Coordinates of C-alpha atoms in Angstrom, one line a residue:
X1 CA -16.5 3.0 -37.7
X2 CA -14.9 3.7 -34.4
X3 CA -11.6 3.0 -35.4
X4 CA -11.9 5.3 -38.3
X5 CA -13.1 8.2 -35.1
X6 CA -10.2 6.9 -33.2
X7 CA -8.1 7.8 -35.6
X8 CA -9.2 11.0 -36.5
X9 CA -9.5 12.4 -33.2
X10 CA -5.6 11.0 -32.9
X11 CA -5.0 12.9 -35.8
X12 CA -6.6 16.2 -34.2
X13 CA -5.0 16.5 -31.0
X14 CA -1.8 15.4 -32.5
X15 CA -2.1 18.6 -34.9
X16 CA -3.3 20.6 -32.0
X17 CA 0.0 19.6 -29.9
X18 CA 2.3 20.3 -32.6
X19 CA 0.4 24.1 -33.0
X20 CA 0.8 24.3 -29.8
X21 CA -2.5 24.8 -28.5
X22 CA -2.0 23.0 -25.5
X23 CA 1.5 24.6 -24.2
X24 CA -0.2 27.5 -22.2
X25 CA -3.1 25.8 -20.5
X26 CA -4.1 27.5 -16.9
X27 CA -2.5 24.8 -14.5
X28 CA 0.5 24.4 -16.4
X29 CA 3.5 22.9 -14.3
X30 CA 1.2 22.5 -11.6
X31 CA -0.2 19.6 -9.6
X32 CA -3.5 18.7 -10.0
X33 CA -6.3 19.2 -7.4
X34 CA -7.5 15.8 -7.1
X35 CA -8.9 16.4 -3.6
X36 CA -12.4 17.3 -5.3
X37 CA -14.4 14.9 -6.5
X38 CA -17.8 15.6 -8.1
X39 CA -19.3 12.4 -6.9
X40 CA -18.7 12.7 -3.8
X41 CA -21.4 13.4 -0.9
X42 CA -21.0 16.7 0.3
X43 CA -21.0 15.9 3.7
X44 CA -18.2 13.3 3.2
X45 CA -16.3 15.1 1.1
X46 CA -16.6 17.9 4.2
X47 CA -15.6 15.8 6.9
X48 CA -12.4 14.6 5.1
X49 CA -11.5 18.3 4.1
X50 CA -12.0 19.5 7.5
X51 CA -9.5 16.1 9.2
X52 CA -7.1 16.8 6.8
X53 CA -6.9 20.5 7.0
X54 CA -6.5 20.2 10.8
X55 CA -3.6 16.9 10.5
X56 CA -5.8 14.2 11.9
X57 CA -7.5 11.5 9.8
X58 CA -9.9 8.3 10.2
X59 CA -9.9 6.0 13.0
X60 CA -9.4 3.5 9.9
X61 CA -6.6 5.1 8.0
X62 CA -5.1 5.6 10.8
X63 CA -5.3 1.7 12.0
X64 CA -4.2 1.0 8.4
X65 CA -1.2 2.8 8.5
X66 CA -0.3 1.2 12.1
X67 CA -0.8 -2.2 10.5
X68 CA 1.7 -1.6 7.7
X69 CA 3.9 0.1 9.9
X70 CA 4.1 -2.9 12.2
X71 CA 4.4 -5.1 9.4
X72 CA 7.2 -3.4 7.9
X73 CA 9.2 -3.6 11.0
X74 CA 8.2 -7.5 12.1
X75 CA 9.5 -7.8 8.7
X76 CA 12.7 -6.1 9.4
X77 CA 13.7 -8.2 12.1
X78 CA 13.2 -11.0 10.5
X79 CA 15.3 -10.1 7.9
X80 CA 18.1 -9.2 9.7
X81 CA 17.7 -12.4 11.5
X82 CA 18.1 -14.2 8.4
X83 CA 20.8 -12.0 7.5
X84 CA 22.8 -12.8 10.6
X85 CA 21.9 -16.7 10.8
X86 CA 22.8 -17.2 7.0
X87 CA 26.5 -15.2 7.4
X88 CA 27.0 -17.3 10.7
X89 CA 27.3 -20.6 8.8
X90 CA 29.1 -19.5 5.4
X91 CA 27.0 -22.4 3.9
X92 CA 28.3 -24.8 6.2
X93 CA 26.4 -26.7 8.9
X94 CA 24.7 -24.0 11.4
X95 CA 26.3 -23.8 15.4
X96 CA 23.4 -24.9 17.7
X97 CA 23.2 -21.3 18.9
X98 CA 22.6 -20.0 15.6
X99 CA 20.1 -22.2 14.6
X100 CA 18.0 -21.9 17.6
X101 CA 18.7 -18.2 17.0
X102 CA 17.1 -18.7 14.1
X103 CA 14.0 -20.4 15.0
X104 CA 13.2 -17.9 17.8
X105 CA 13.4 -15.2 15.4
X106 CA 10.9 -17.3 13.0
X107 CA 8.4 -18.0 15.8
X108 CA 8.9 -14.3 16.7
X109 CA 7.3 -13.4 13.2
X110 CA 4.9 -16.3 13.3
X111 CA 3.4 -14.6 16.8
X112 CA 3.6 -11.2 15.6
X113 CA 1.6 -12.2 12.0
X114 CA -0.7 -13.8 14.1
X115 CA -1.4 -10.5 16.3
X116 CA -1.4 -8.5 13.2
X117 CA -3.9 -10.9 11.5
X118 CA -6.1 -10.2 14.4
X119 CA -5.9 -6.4 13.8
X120 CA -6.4 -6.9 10.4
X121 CA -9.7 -8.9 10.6
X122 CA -10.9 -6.2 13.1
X123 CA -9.8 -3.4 10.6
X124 CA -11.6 -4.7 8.0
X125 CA -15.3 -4.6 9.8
X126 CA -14.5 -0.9 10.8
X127 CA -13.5 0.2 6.9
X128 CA -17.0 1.3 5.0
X129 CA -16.1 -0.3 2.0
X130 CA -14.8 -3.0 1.0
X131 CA -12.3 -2.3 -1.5
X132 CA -10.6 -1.1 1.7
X133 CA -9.7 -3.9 3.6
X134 CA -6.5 -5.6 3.6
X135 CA -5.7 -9.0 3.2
X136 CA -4.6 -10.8 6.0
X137 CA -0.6 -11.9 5.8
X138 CA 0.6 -15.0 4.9
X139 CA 3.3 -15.9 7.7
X140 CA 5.0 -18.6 5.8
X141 CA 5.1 -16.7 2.0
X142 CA 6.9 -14.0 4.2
X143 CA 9.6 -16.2 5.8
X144 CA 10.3 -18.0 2.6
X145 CA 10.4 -14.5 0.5
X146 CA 12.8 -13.4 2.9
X147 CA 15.2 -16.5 2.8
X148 CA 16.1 -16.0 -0.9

């Protein structure tokens, strides 16, 4: 039975599009407003209006954003550190220097996940839900997805 609804009311709007009942809509070529939401507490839905009218934003958002940002760049150095270790040896034995280069730059990384794991953890009691905390980061995963 709900197939056979399905399909009519595919049937309908497909005829509907084709009249062209949809092409002058109010809105057209226009974003949409998602910044109301019905649900929403009033209050909330205040507060949030009022920080991002004036360019500031959650403590949390904002701590989110300097966690990814750091990330992104610990990640960045370690990439290029890869980068420069892997064209220093042509896939031949790596110098000494190089090597040690290398390792330096790895336990770097490992220092700087471990600092960033710490934020993390302390972000996520500050967030009021939890489908916004962040998972902490895996040091090794990252290493070996940047040596490919």
């Amino acid at each position: 039975m709900t197939d056979k609804w399905g399909k009519l009311v595919e049937e309908r709007l497909q005829e509907a599009f084709a009249e062209g009942k949809f092409a002058n809509l109010p809105g057209k070529g226009k974003p949409l407003d998602l910044e109301e939401d019905p649900l929403a507490d009033p209050a909330d839905w205040m507060a949030r209006h009022i920080l991002r009218n004036s360019g500031m934003s959650l403590p949390w958002v904002e701590e989110r954003r300097r966690i990814e940002e750091l990330f992104a760049e610990a990640t960045a150095v370690l990439a290029r550190s890869w980068s420069t270790y892997a064209a220093s040896h042509g896939g031949e034995q790596p110098s000494p220097t190089a090597k040690s280069r290398w390792q330096k730059a790895v336990g770097a990384f490992r220092e700087q996940v471990a600092a960033l794991n710490r934020r993390i953890r302390n972000y996520n009691l500050s967030v009021p839900h939890v489908r916004f905390q962040r998972g902490l980061i895996a040091a090794e995963r990252e290493i070996s997805r940047v040596c490919r």
